[in-house]
Coordinates of C-alpha atoms in Angstrom, one line a residue:
M1 CA 8.3 17.1 5.9
R2 CA 11.2 16.7 8.4
W3 CA 11.0 17.0 12.1
D4 CA 12.5 20.5 12.7
G5 CA 11.3 24.0 13.0
Q6 CA 8.5 24.9 15.4
R7 CA 8.4 24.8 19.2
L8 CA 5.7 22.8 21.0
D9 CA 3.2 24.4 23.3
D10 CA 4.7 23.5 26.8
G11 CA 1.3 24.2 28.4
D12 CA -0.5 21.4 26.6
E13 CA -0.8 18.5 29.0
A14 CA -1.5 16.1 26.1
L15 CA 2.1 16.4 24.9
L16 CA 4.5 13.7 25.8
P17 CA 7.5 14.8 27.9
G18 CA 10.9 15.1 26.1
M19 CA 9.6 15.5 22.6
P20 CA 11.7 17.8 20.4
G21 CA 10.2 20.6 18.3
L22 CA 8.5 19.2 15.3
R23 CA 7.4 21.2 12.3
G24 CA 3.6 21.5 12.1
L25 CA 3.2 19.4 15.3
L26 CA 0.0 20.0 17.3
R27 CA 0.6 17.3 19.9
S28 CA 2.0 13.8 20.4
V29 CA -0.3 11.5 22.3
E30 CA -0.6 7.9 23.5
V31 CA -4.1 6.4 23.7
P32 CA -5.3 3.2 25.4
E33 CA -6.5 1.6 22.1
F34 CA -3.0 1.6 20.7
P35 CA -0.6 0.5 23.5
G36 CA 3.0 1.4 22.8
V37 CA 2.1 3.7 19.9
T38 CA 2.7 7.4 19.7
L39 CA 0.4 9.4 17.5
H40 CA 1.9 12.7 16.2
E41 CA -0.9 15.0 15.2
V42 CA 0.4 17.5 12.7
L43 CA -0.9 20.4 10.5
S44 CA 0.1 19.6 6.9
R45 CA 0.9 22.3 4.4
S46 CA -0.3 20.2 1.4
A47 CA -2.5 17.1 0.8
L48 CA -1.7 16.3 -2.8
N49 CA 1.7 14.8 -3.5
P50 CA 2.9 15.0 -7.1
V51 CA 4.4 11.8 -8.5
P52 CA 7.9 12.4 -10.0
R53 CA 7.8 12.5 -13.8
G54 CA 10.3 9.7 -13.9
S55 CA 8.0 7.3 -12.1
R56 CA 6.2 4.4 -13.8
M57 CA 3.1 4.9 -11.6
P58 CA -0.1 5.4 -13.7
F59 CA -1.3 8.3 -11.6
A60 CA -0.2 11.8 -11.2
Y61 CA -0.8 12.5 -7.5
T62 CA -1.1 10.6 -4.2
I63 CA -2.6 11.4 -0.8
N64 CA -1.1 10.0 2.4
P65 CA -3.3 10.7 5.5
Y66 CA -0.8 8.9 7.7
R67 CA 2.9 8.3 7.8
G68 CA 4.1 5.0 9.4
C69 CA 1.7 2.1 9.7
L70 CA 0.0 0.1 12.5
H71 CA -0.2 -2.9 10.2
A72 CA 3.5 -3.4 11.1
C73 CA 4.2 -5.7 8.0
L74 CA 7.9 -6.7 8.2
Y75 CA 8.2 -6.8 4.4
C76 CA 6.6 -3.3 3.8
Y77 CA 8.3 -1.5 0.9
A78 CA 7.4 1.9 2.5
R79 CA 9.5 1.5 5.6
S80 CA 12.4 3.6 4.4
T81 CA 10.1 6.6 4.0
H82 CA 10.1 7.0 7.7
E83 CA 13.8 7.9 7.7
W84 CA 12.8 11.2 6.0
L85 CA 11.2 12.1 9.3
D86 CA 14.4 11.3 11.2
L87 CA 12.8 8.1 12.5
D88 CA 13.9 4.6 11.9
A89 CA 12.5 2.1 9.4
G90 CA 12.0 -0.6 12.0
R91 CA 10.2 -0.1 15.3
D92 CA 9.5 3.6 14.7
F93 CA 7.6 2.8 11.5
D94 CA 5.3 0.6 13.4
T95 CA 4.8 2.8 16.5
Q96 CA 5.4 6.5 15.6
I97 CA 2.4 7.4 13.5
V98 CA 2.0 10.8 11.9
V99 CA -1.6 12.0 11.4
K100 CA -2.4 14.9 9.1
T101 CA -5.3 16.2 11.1
N102 CA -6.1 19.1 8.7
L103 CA -5.8 16.9 5.6
V104 CA -9.4 17.3 4.4
E105 CA -9.4 21.1 4.8
V106 CA -6.1 21.5 2.9
L107 CA -7.3 19.0 0.2
R108 CA -10.4 20.9 -0.5
R109 CA -8.4 24.1 -1.0
E110 CA -6.1 22.4 -3.4
L111 CA -8.9 20.8 -5.4
A112 CA -10.6 24.2 -5.7
R113 CA -7.7 25.8 -7.5
A114 CA -8.3 26.9 -11.1
S115 CA -5.1 25.1 -12.1
W116 CA -6.3 21.7 -10.8
K117 CA -6.7 19.3 -13.8
R118 CA -8.6 16.5 -12.1
E119 CA -6.0 13.9 -12.6
H120 CA -6.1 10.5 -11.1
V121 CA -5.3 10.6 -7.3
A122 CA -4.2 7.4 -5.6
L123 CA -4.5 6.5 -1.9
G124 CA -2.6 3.6 -0.3
T125 CA 0.5 3.8 -2.3
N126 CA 2.8 4.5 0.7
T127 CA 1.1 3.6 3.9
D128 CA -2.5 2.3 4.4
P129 CA -5.2 4.9 4.6
Y130 CA -7.4 2.4 6.4
Q131 CA -4.9 1.3 9.1
R132 CA -6.3 1.2 12.6
A133 CA -5.6 4.9 13.3
E134 CA -8.3 5.7 10.7
G135 CA -10.9 4.4 13.2
R136 CA -9.9 7.2 15.5
Y137 CA -9.4 10.1 13.1
R138 CA -11.9 9.3 10.3
L139 CA -10.1 11.3 7.6
M140 CA -11.1 9.1 4.7
P141 CA -14.8 10.0 4.5
G142 CA -13.8 13.6 4.1
V143 CA -11.1 12.8 1.5
I144 CA -13.6 10.7 -0.6
A145 CA -16.2 13.4 -0.5
A146 CA -13.7 16.1 -1.4
L147 CA -12.4 14.1 -4.4
A148 CA -15.9 13.3 -5.6
D149 CA -17.2 16.8 -5.2
S150 CA -14.4 18.2 -7.3
G151 CA -14.8 15.6 -10.1
T152 CA -11.5 14.0 -9.5
P153 CA -11.0 10.3 -10.3
F154 CA -9.3 8.3 -7.5
S155 CA -8.3 4.8 -6.4
V156 CA -7.8 3.2 -3.0
L157 CA -5.4 0.3 -2.2
T158 CA -5.7 -1.2 1.3
K159 CA -5.3 -4.2 3.6
G160 CA -7.6 -2.6 6.2
T161 CA -11.1 -4.0 6.6
L162 CA -12.1 -0.7 8.2
A163 CA -12.8 0.3 4.5
R164 CA -16.1 -1.6 4.8
R165 CA -17.4 1.4 6.8
D166 CA -16.9 3.6 3.7
V167 CA -18.2 1.2 1.0
P168 CA -21.6 3.1 0.7
L169 CA -19.7 6.4 0.4
L170 CA -17.4 4.9 -2.3
A171 CA -20.4 3.6 -4.2
S172 CA -22.0 7.0 -4.1
A173 CA -18.8 8.7 -5.2
A174 CA -18.6 6.3 -8.1
Q175 CA -21.8 7.8 -9.5
D176 CA -20.0 11.0 -10.0
V177 CA -16.3 10.1 -10.7
P178 CA -14.4 7.0 -11.8
V179 CA -13.3 5.0 -8.7
G180 CA -10.8 2.1 -8.5
F181 CA -10.4 -0.2 -5.5
G182 CA -7.7 -2.7 -4.6
V183 CA -7.2 -5.1 -1.8
S184 CA -3.8 -6.6 -0.9
V185 CA -3.7 -10.2 0.4
A186 CA -0.4 -12.1 1.0
V187 CA -0.2 -14.7 3.8
W188 CA -2.7 -17.5 4.3
D189 CA -1.0 -19.5 7.1
E190 CA -2.3 -18.1 10.4
D191 CA 1.0 -18.4 12.3
L192 CA 3.0 -16.9 9.4
H193 CA 0.4 -14.1 9.1
T194 CA 0.6 -13.3 12.8
S195 CA 4.4 -13.2 12.7
L196 CA 4.9 -11.2 9.5
E197 CA 1.9 -8.8 9.5
P198 CA 0.7 -8.6 13.1
G199 CA -1.5 -5.6 12.7
V200 CA -3.3 -6.7 9.6
P201 CA -6.8 -8.2 9.5
T202 CA -6.9 -11.9 8.6
P203 CA -6.9 -12.9 4.9
R204 CA -10.5 -14.1 5.3
A205 CA -11.6 -10.8 6.6
R206 CA -10.0 -9.0 3.6
L207 CA -11.8 -11.4 1.2
D208 CA -15.0 -10.4 3.0
L209 CA -14.1 -6.8 2.1
V210 CA -13.6 -7.8 -1.6
R211 CA -17.1 -9.3 -1.5
A212 CA -18.6 -6.2 0.2
V213 CA -17.0 -3.9 -2.4
T214 CA -18.2 -6.0 -5.4
D215 CA -21.6 -6.5 -3.9
A216 CA -21.9 -2.7 -3.8
G217 CA -21.4 -2.6 -7.6
L218 CA -17.8 -1.4 -7.5
P219 CA -14.8 -3.2 -9.1
C220 CA -12.2 -4.7 -6.9
G221 CA -8.8 -5.9 -8.0
V222 CA -6.7 -8.1 -5.7
F223 CA -2.9 -8.0 -5.3
L224 CA -1.7 -11.4 -4.2
A225 CA 1.4 -9.8 -2.8
P226 CA 4.0 -10.3 -1.8
V227 CA 4.6 -13.9 -2.6
L228 CA 7.5 -15.0 -0.3
P229 CA 10.0 -17.5 -1.8
G230 CA 10.0 -20.8 0.2
L231 CA 7.2 -19.6 2.5
T232 CA 4.1 -18.8 0.5
D233 CA 4.9 -20.0 -3.1
R234 CA 4.0 -23.7 -2.7
Q235 CA 1.5 -24.7 -5.3
S236 CA -1.0 -25.6 -2.6
D237 CA -0.8 -22.2 -1.1
L238 CA -1.2 -20.4 -4.4
D239 CA -4.0 -22.7 -5.4
A240 CA -5.9 -22.0 -2.1
A241 CA -5.4 -18.3 -2.4
L242 CA -6.5 -17.9 -6.0
E243 CA -9.5 -20.2 -5.4
A244 CA -10.6 -18.0 -2.5
I245 CA -10.0 -14.7 -4.4
G246 CA -12.0 -15.9 -7.3
A247 CA -14.9 -17.0 -5.0
A248 CA -14.8 -13.5 -3.4
G249 CA -15.7 -12.0 -6.8
A250 CA -12.5 -10.1 -7.5
T251 CA -12.5 -8.3 -10.9
G252 CA -8.8 -9.0 -11.4
V253 CA -5.7 -10.4 -9.8
T254 CA -2.0 -9.6 -9.9
V255 CA 0.6 -11.8 -8.3
V256 CA 3.7 -10.0 -7.1
P257 CA 6.8 -11.6 -5.6
L258 CA 8.5 -10.1 -2.6
H259 CA 11.0 -7.3 -3.3
L260 CA 13.3 -5.9 -0.6
R261 CA 14.2 -2.3 -0.8
P262 CA 16.5 -0.8 1.8
G263 CA 14.7 -0.5 5.1
A264 CA 12.4 -3.4 4.5
R265 CA 15.4 -5.6 3.5
E266 CA 17.1 -5.2 6.8
W267 CA 13.9 -5.6 8.9
F268 CA 12.7 -8.7 7.0
S269 CA 16.2 -10.3 6.8
A270 CA 16.5 -10.1 10.6
W271 CA 13.2 -11.8 11.0
L272 CA 14.1 -14.5 8.4
A273 CA 17.4 -15.2 10.1
R274 CA 15.6 -15.6 13.4
E275 CA 12.5 -17.6 12.3
H276 CA 13.7 -19.4 9.2
P277 CA 17.5 -19.6 9.2
A278 CA 17.6 -22.4 6.6
L279 CA 16.2 -20.0 4.0
V280 CA 18.8 -17.2 4.5
G281 CA 21.2 -18.6 1.9
R282 CA 18.4 -19.0 -0.7
Y283 CA 17.3 -15.4 -0.2
R284 CA 20.8 -14.1 -0.6
Q285 CA 21.0 -15.9 -3.9
L286 CA 17.5 -14.8 -5.1
Y287 CA 18.1 -11.2 -4.2
R288 CA 21.8 -11.0 -5.2
G289 CA 21.0 -8.4 -7.9
G290 CA 19.4 -5.9 -5.6
A291 CA 15.8 -5.2 -4.4
Y292 CA 14.1 -7.5 -7.0
V293 CA 14.0 -11.2 -7.0
S294 CA 15.9 -12.9 -9.8
A295 CA 14.3 -13.1 -13.3
E296 CA 14.5 -16.9 -13.1
Y297 CA 12.3 -16.9 -10.0
R298 CA 9.8 -14.5 -11.6
A299 CA 9.6 -16.8 -14.6
W300 CA 9.2 -19.9 -12.4
L301 CA 6.4 -18.2 -10.4
A302 CA 4.6 -17.1 -13.5
E303 CA 4.7 -20.6 -14.9
R304 CA 3.3 -22.0 -11.6
V305 CA 0.5 -19.5 -11.4
T306 CA -0.8 -19.6 -15.0
P307 CA -2.6 -22.9 -14.8
L308 CA -4.1 -22.0 -11.4
L309 CA -5.6 -18.9 -12.9
R310 CA -7.1 -20.9 -15.6
R311 CA -8.5 -23.5 -13.1
H312 CA -10.2 -20.8 -11.0
G313 CA -11.5 -18.8 -13.9
L314 CA -9.3 -15.8 -13.3
D315 CA -7.4 -15.9 -16.5
G316 CA -10.2 -14.0 -18.4
H317 CA -9.9 -10.8 -16.5
S318 CA -7.9 -8.9 -19.2
G319 CA -5.0 -11.1 -18.2
G320 CA -5.5 -9.8 -14.7
Q321 CA -4.0 -6.5 -15.6
A322 CA -5.5 -3.1 -15.7
R323 CA -5.0 -1.6 -19.1
G324 CA -4.7 1.9 -20.5
V325 CA -6.8 3.2 -23.3
D326 CA -4.1 2.2 -25.8
G327 CA -4.2 -1.4 -24.6
T328 CA -0.9 -1.4 -22.8
A329 CA -0.6 -2.7 -19.2
A330 CA -0.5 -0.1 -16.5
S331 CA 2.7 -0.9 -14.6
G332 CA 4.2 0.6 -11.6
A333 CA 2.2 -1.0 -8.9
P334 CA 3.0 -0.1 -5.3
G335 CA 5.6 -2.5 -4.1
D336 CA 6.9 -3.4 -7.6
D337 CA 7.7 -0.9 -10.2
E338 CA 7.3 -3.5 -13.0
A339 CA 4.1 -5.2 -11.8
A340 CA 0.8 -4.5 -13.5
F341 CA -2.4 -3.3 -11.7
P342 CA -5.2 -5.9 -11.5
A343 CA -8.4 -5.0 -13.3
G344 CA -10.7 -2.9 -11.1
S345 CA -7.9 -1.3 -9.0
L346 CA -7.6 1.8 -11.3
P347 CA -10.5 4.1 -12.0
P348 CA -12.2 3.4 -15.3
V349 CA -12.5 5.8 -18.1
R350 CA -16.1 6.8 -18.7
G351 CA -17.3 4.8 -21.7
G352 CA -15.1 1.8 -20.8
G353 CA -11.5 0.9 -20.3
A354 CA -9.1 1.9 -17.6
A355 CA -7.8 5.4 -16.8
P356 CA -5.1 6.6 -19.2
V357 CA -1.7 5.4 -18.3
R358 CA 0.6 8.2 -17.2
R359 CA 3.6 7.9 -19.3
A360 CA 7.1 8.4 -17.8
G361 CA 10.7 8.0 -18.6
P362 CA 12.9 5.0 -17.5
R363 CA 12.6 3.9 -14.0
A364 CA 15.0 5.6 -11.7
P365 CA 16.8 3.0 -9.6
A366 CA 15.9 3.0 -5.9
A367 CA 18.6 3.3 -3.3
G368 CA 20.5 0.0 -3.1
D369 CA 19.2 -1.1 -6.5
D370 CA 21.6 -1.8 -9.2
G371 CA 19.3 -0.2 -11.7
A372 CA 18.6 -3.4 -13.6
V373 CA 15.0 -3.7 -14.7
P374 CA 13.6 -7.1 -13.7
E375 CA 11.7 -9.3 -16.0
Q376 CA 8.0 -8.5 -16.2
L377 CA 5.9 -11.1 -14.4
S378 CA 3.1 -11.4 -16.9
L379 CA 0.3 -12.3 -14.6
L380 CA -2.8 -12.4 -13.4

């Protein structure tokens, strides 16, 4: 969906002056609750996005209610996707938010097709479906209901504590279809959290979400991601994080080191040079091979984390990995093509186990990646 094509209605006073013609655009608005942010309300032609066959993702389709993200995480791997809208991966990603206002209507039409095979649909793999804009547009209740009514298994990955609003709806949906739920937690230091992910609820608030989900009888896997070399990988930091995750009742944990694809790499590197210049040389060395941190660092992190998992009783959750029906780990987690999903974050197969892993060919290298497959971080 690129910004071209149709003319705006010049008579609509809600439109911002000077906006170009945008395909499917209804209006572009600024609202008091999101200062400095423009919300582009569009009519989407489709709701279900097929995952390319070469992907390692263990699901066949995704849904993205929003493009861009008010969480504004400097390290976000999805930043480069904004460039497909002729917007930049930096400030625009944080402040130019596309809202698919007709998403639920279109989704119900697509799910009603005779050709629909009720394959696993994932939400939260690009931008967060429970970012703050969801409080205004309330698209997710309709999405959840549509998927459940059609018998389609689905999963949600979020940092947004707004998801607590829909926990009863998710629990009800889980009576009819398999549901997986995942929460991402990265930074524990308050100053670092504010600097790196200014729009994200606090880690403690997200752990309260984990507890609310599991108290409702749903599984909830946690992604301790991304781990930032030299910033959040101290043993004391990892120990505190895993202790809190275990106490919150997570059904599984996966630890994922930072990776820097084009878009996120430039934005994060500028922040690092400004805030922690002493680490710039180390990062250049660790990421000398491309988007992924070196295999040596991944092995070092795995060795550091393993005894902590044991200490906090997290090493018994199937190794912390969601597994397919054949026992193999479901890799291709958002943010790291080689990481495994934590137990509970993928919808279970009726009768036990996790949803079948969608097999694919070799990983296609991302732009700026040299194509080397990093060592699997056997975690969590």
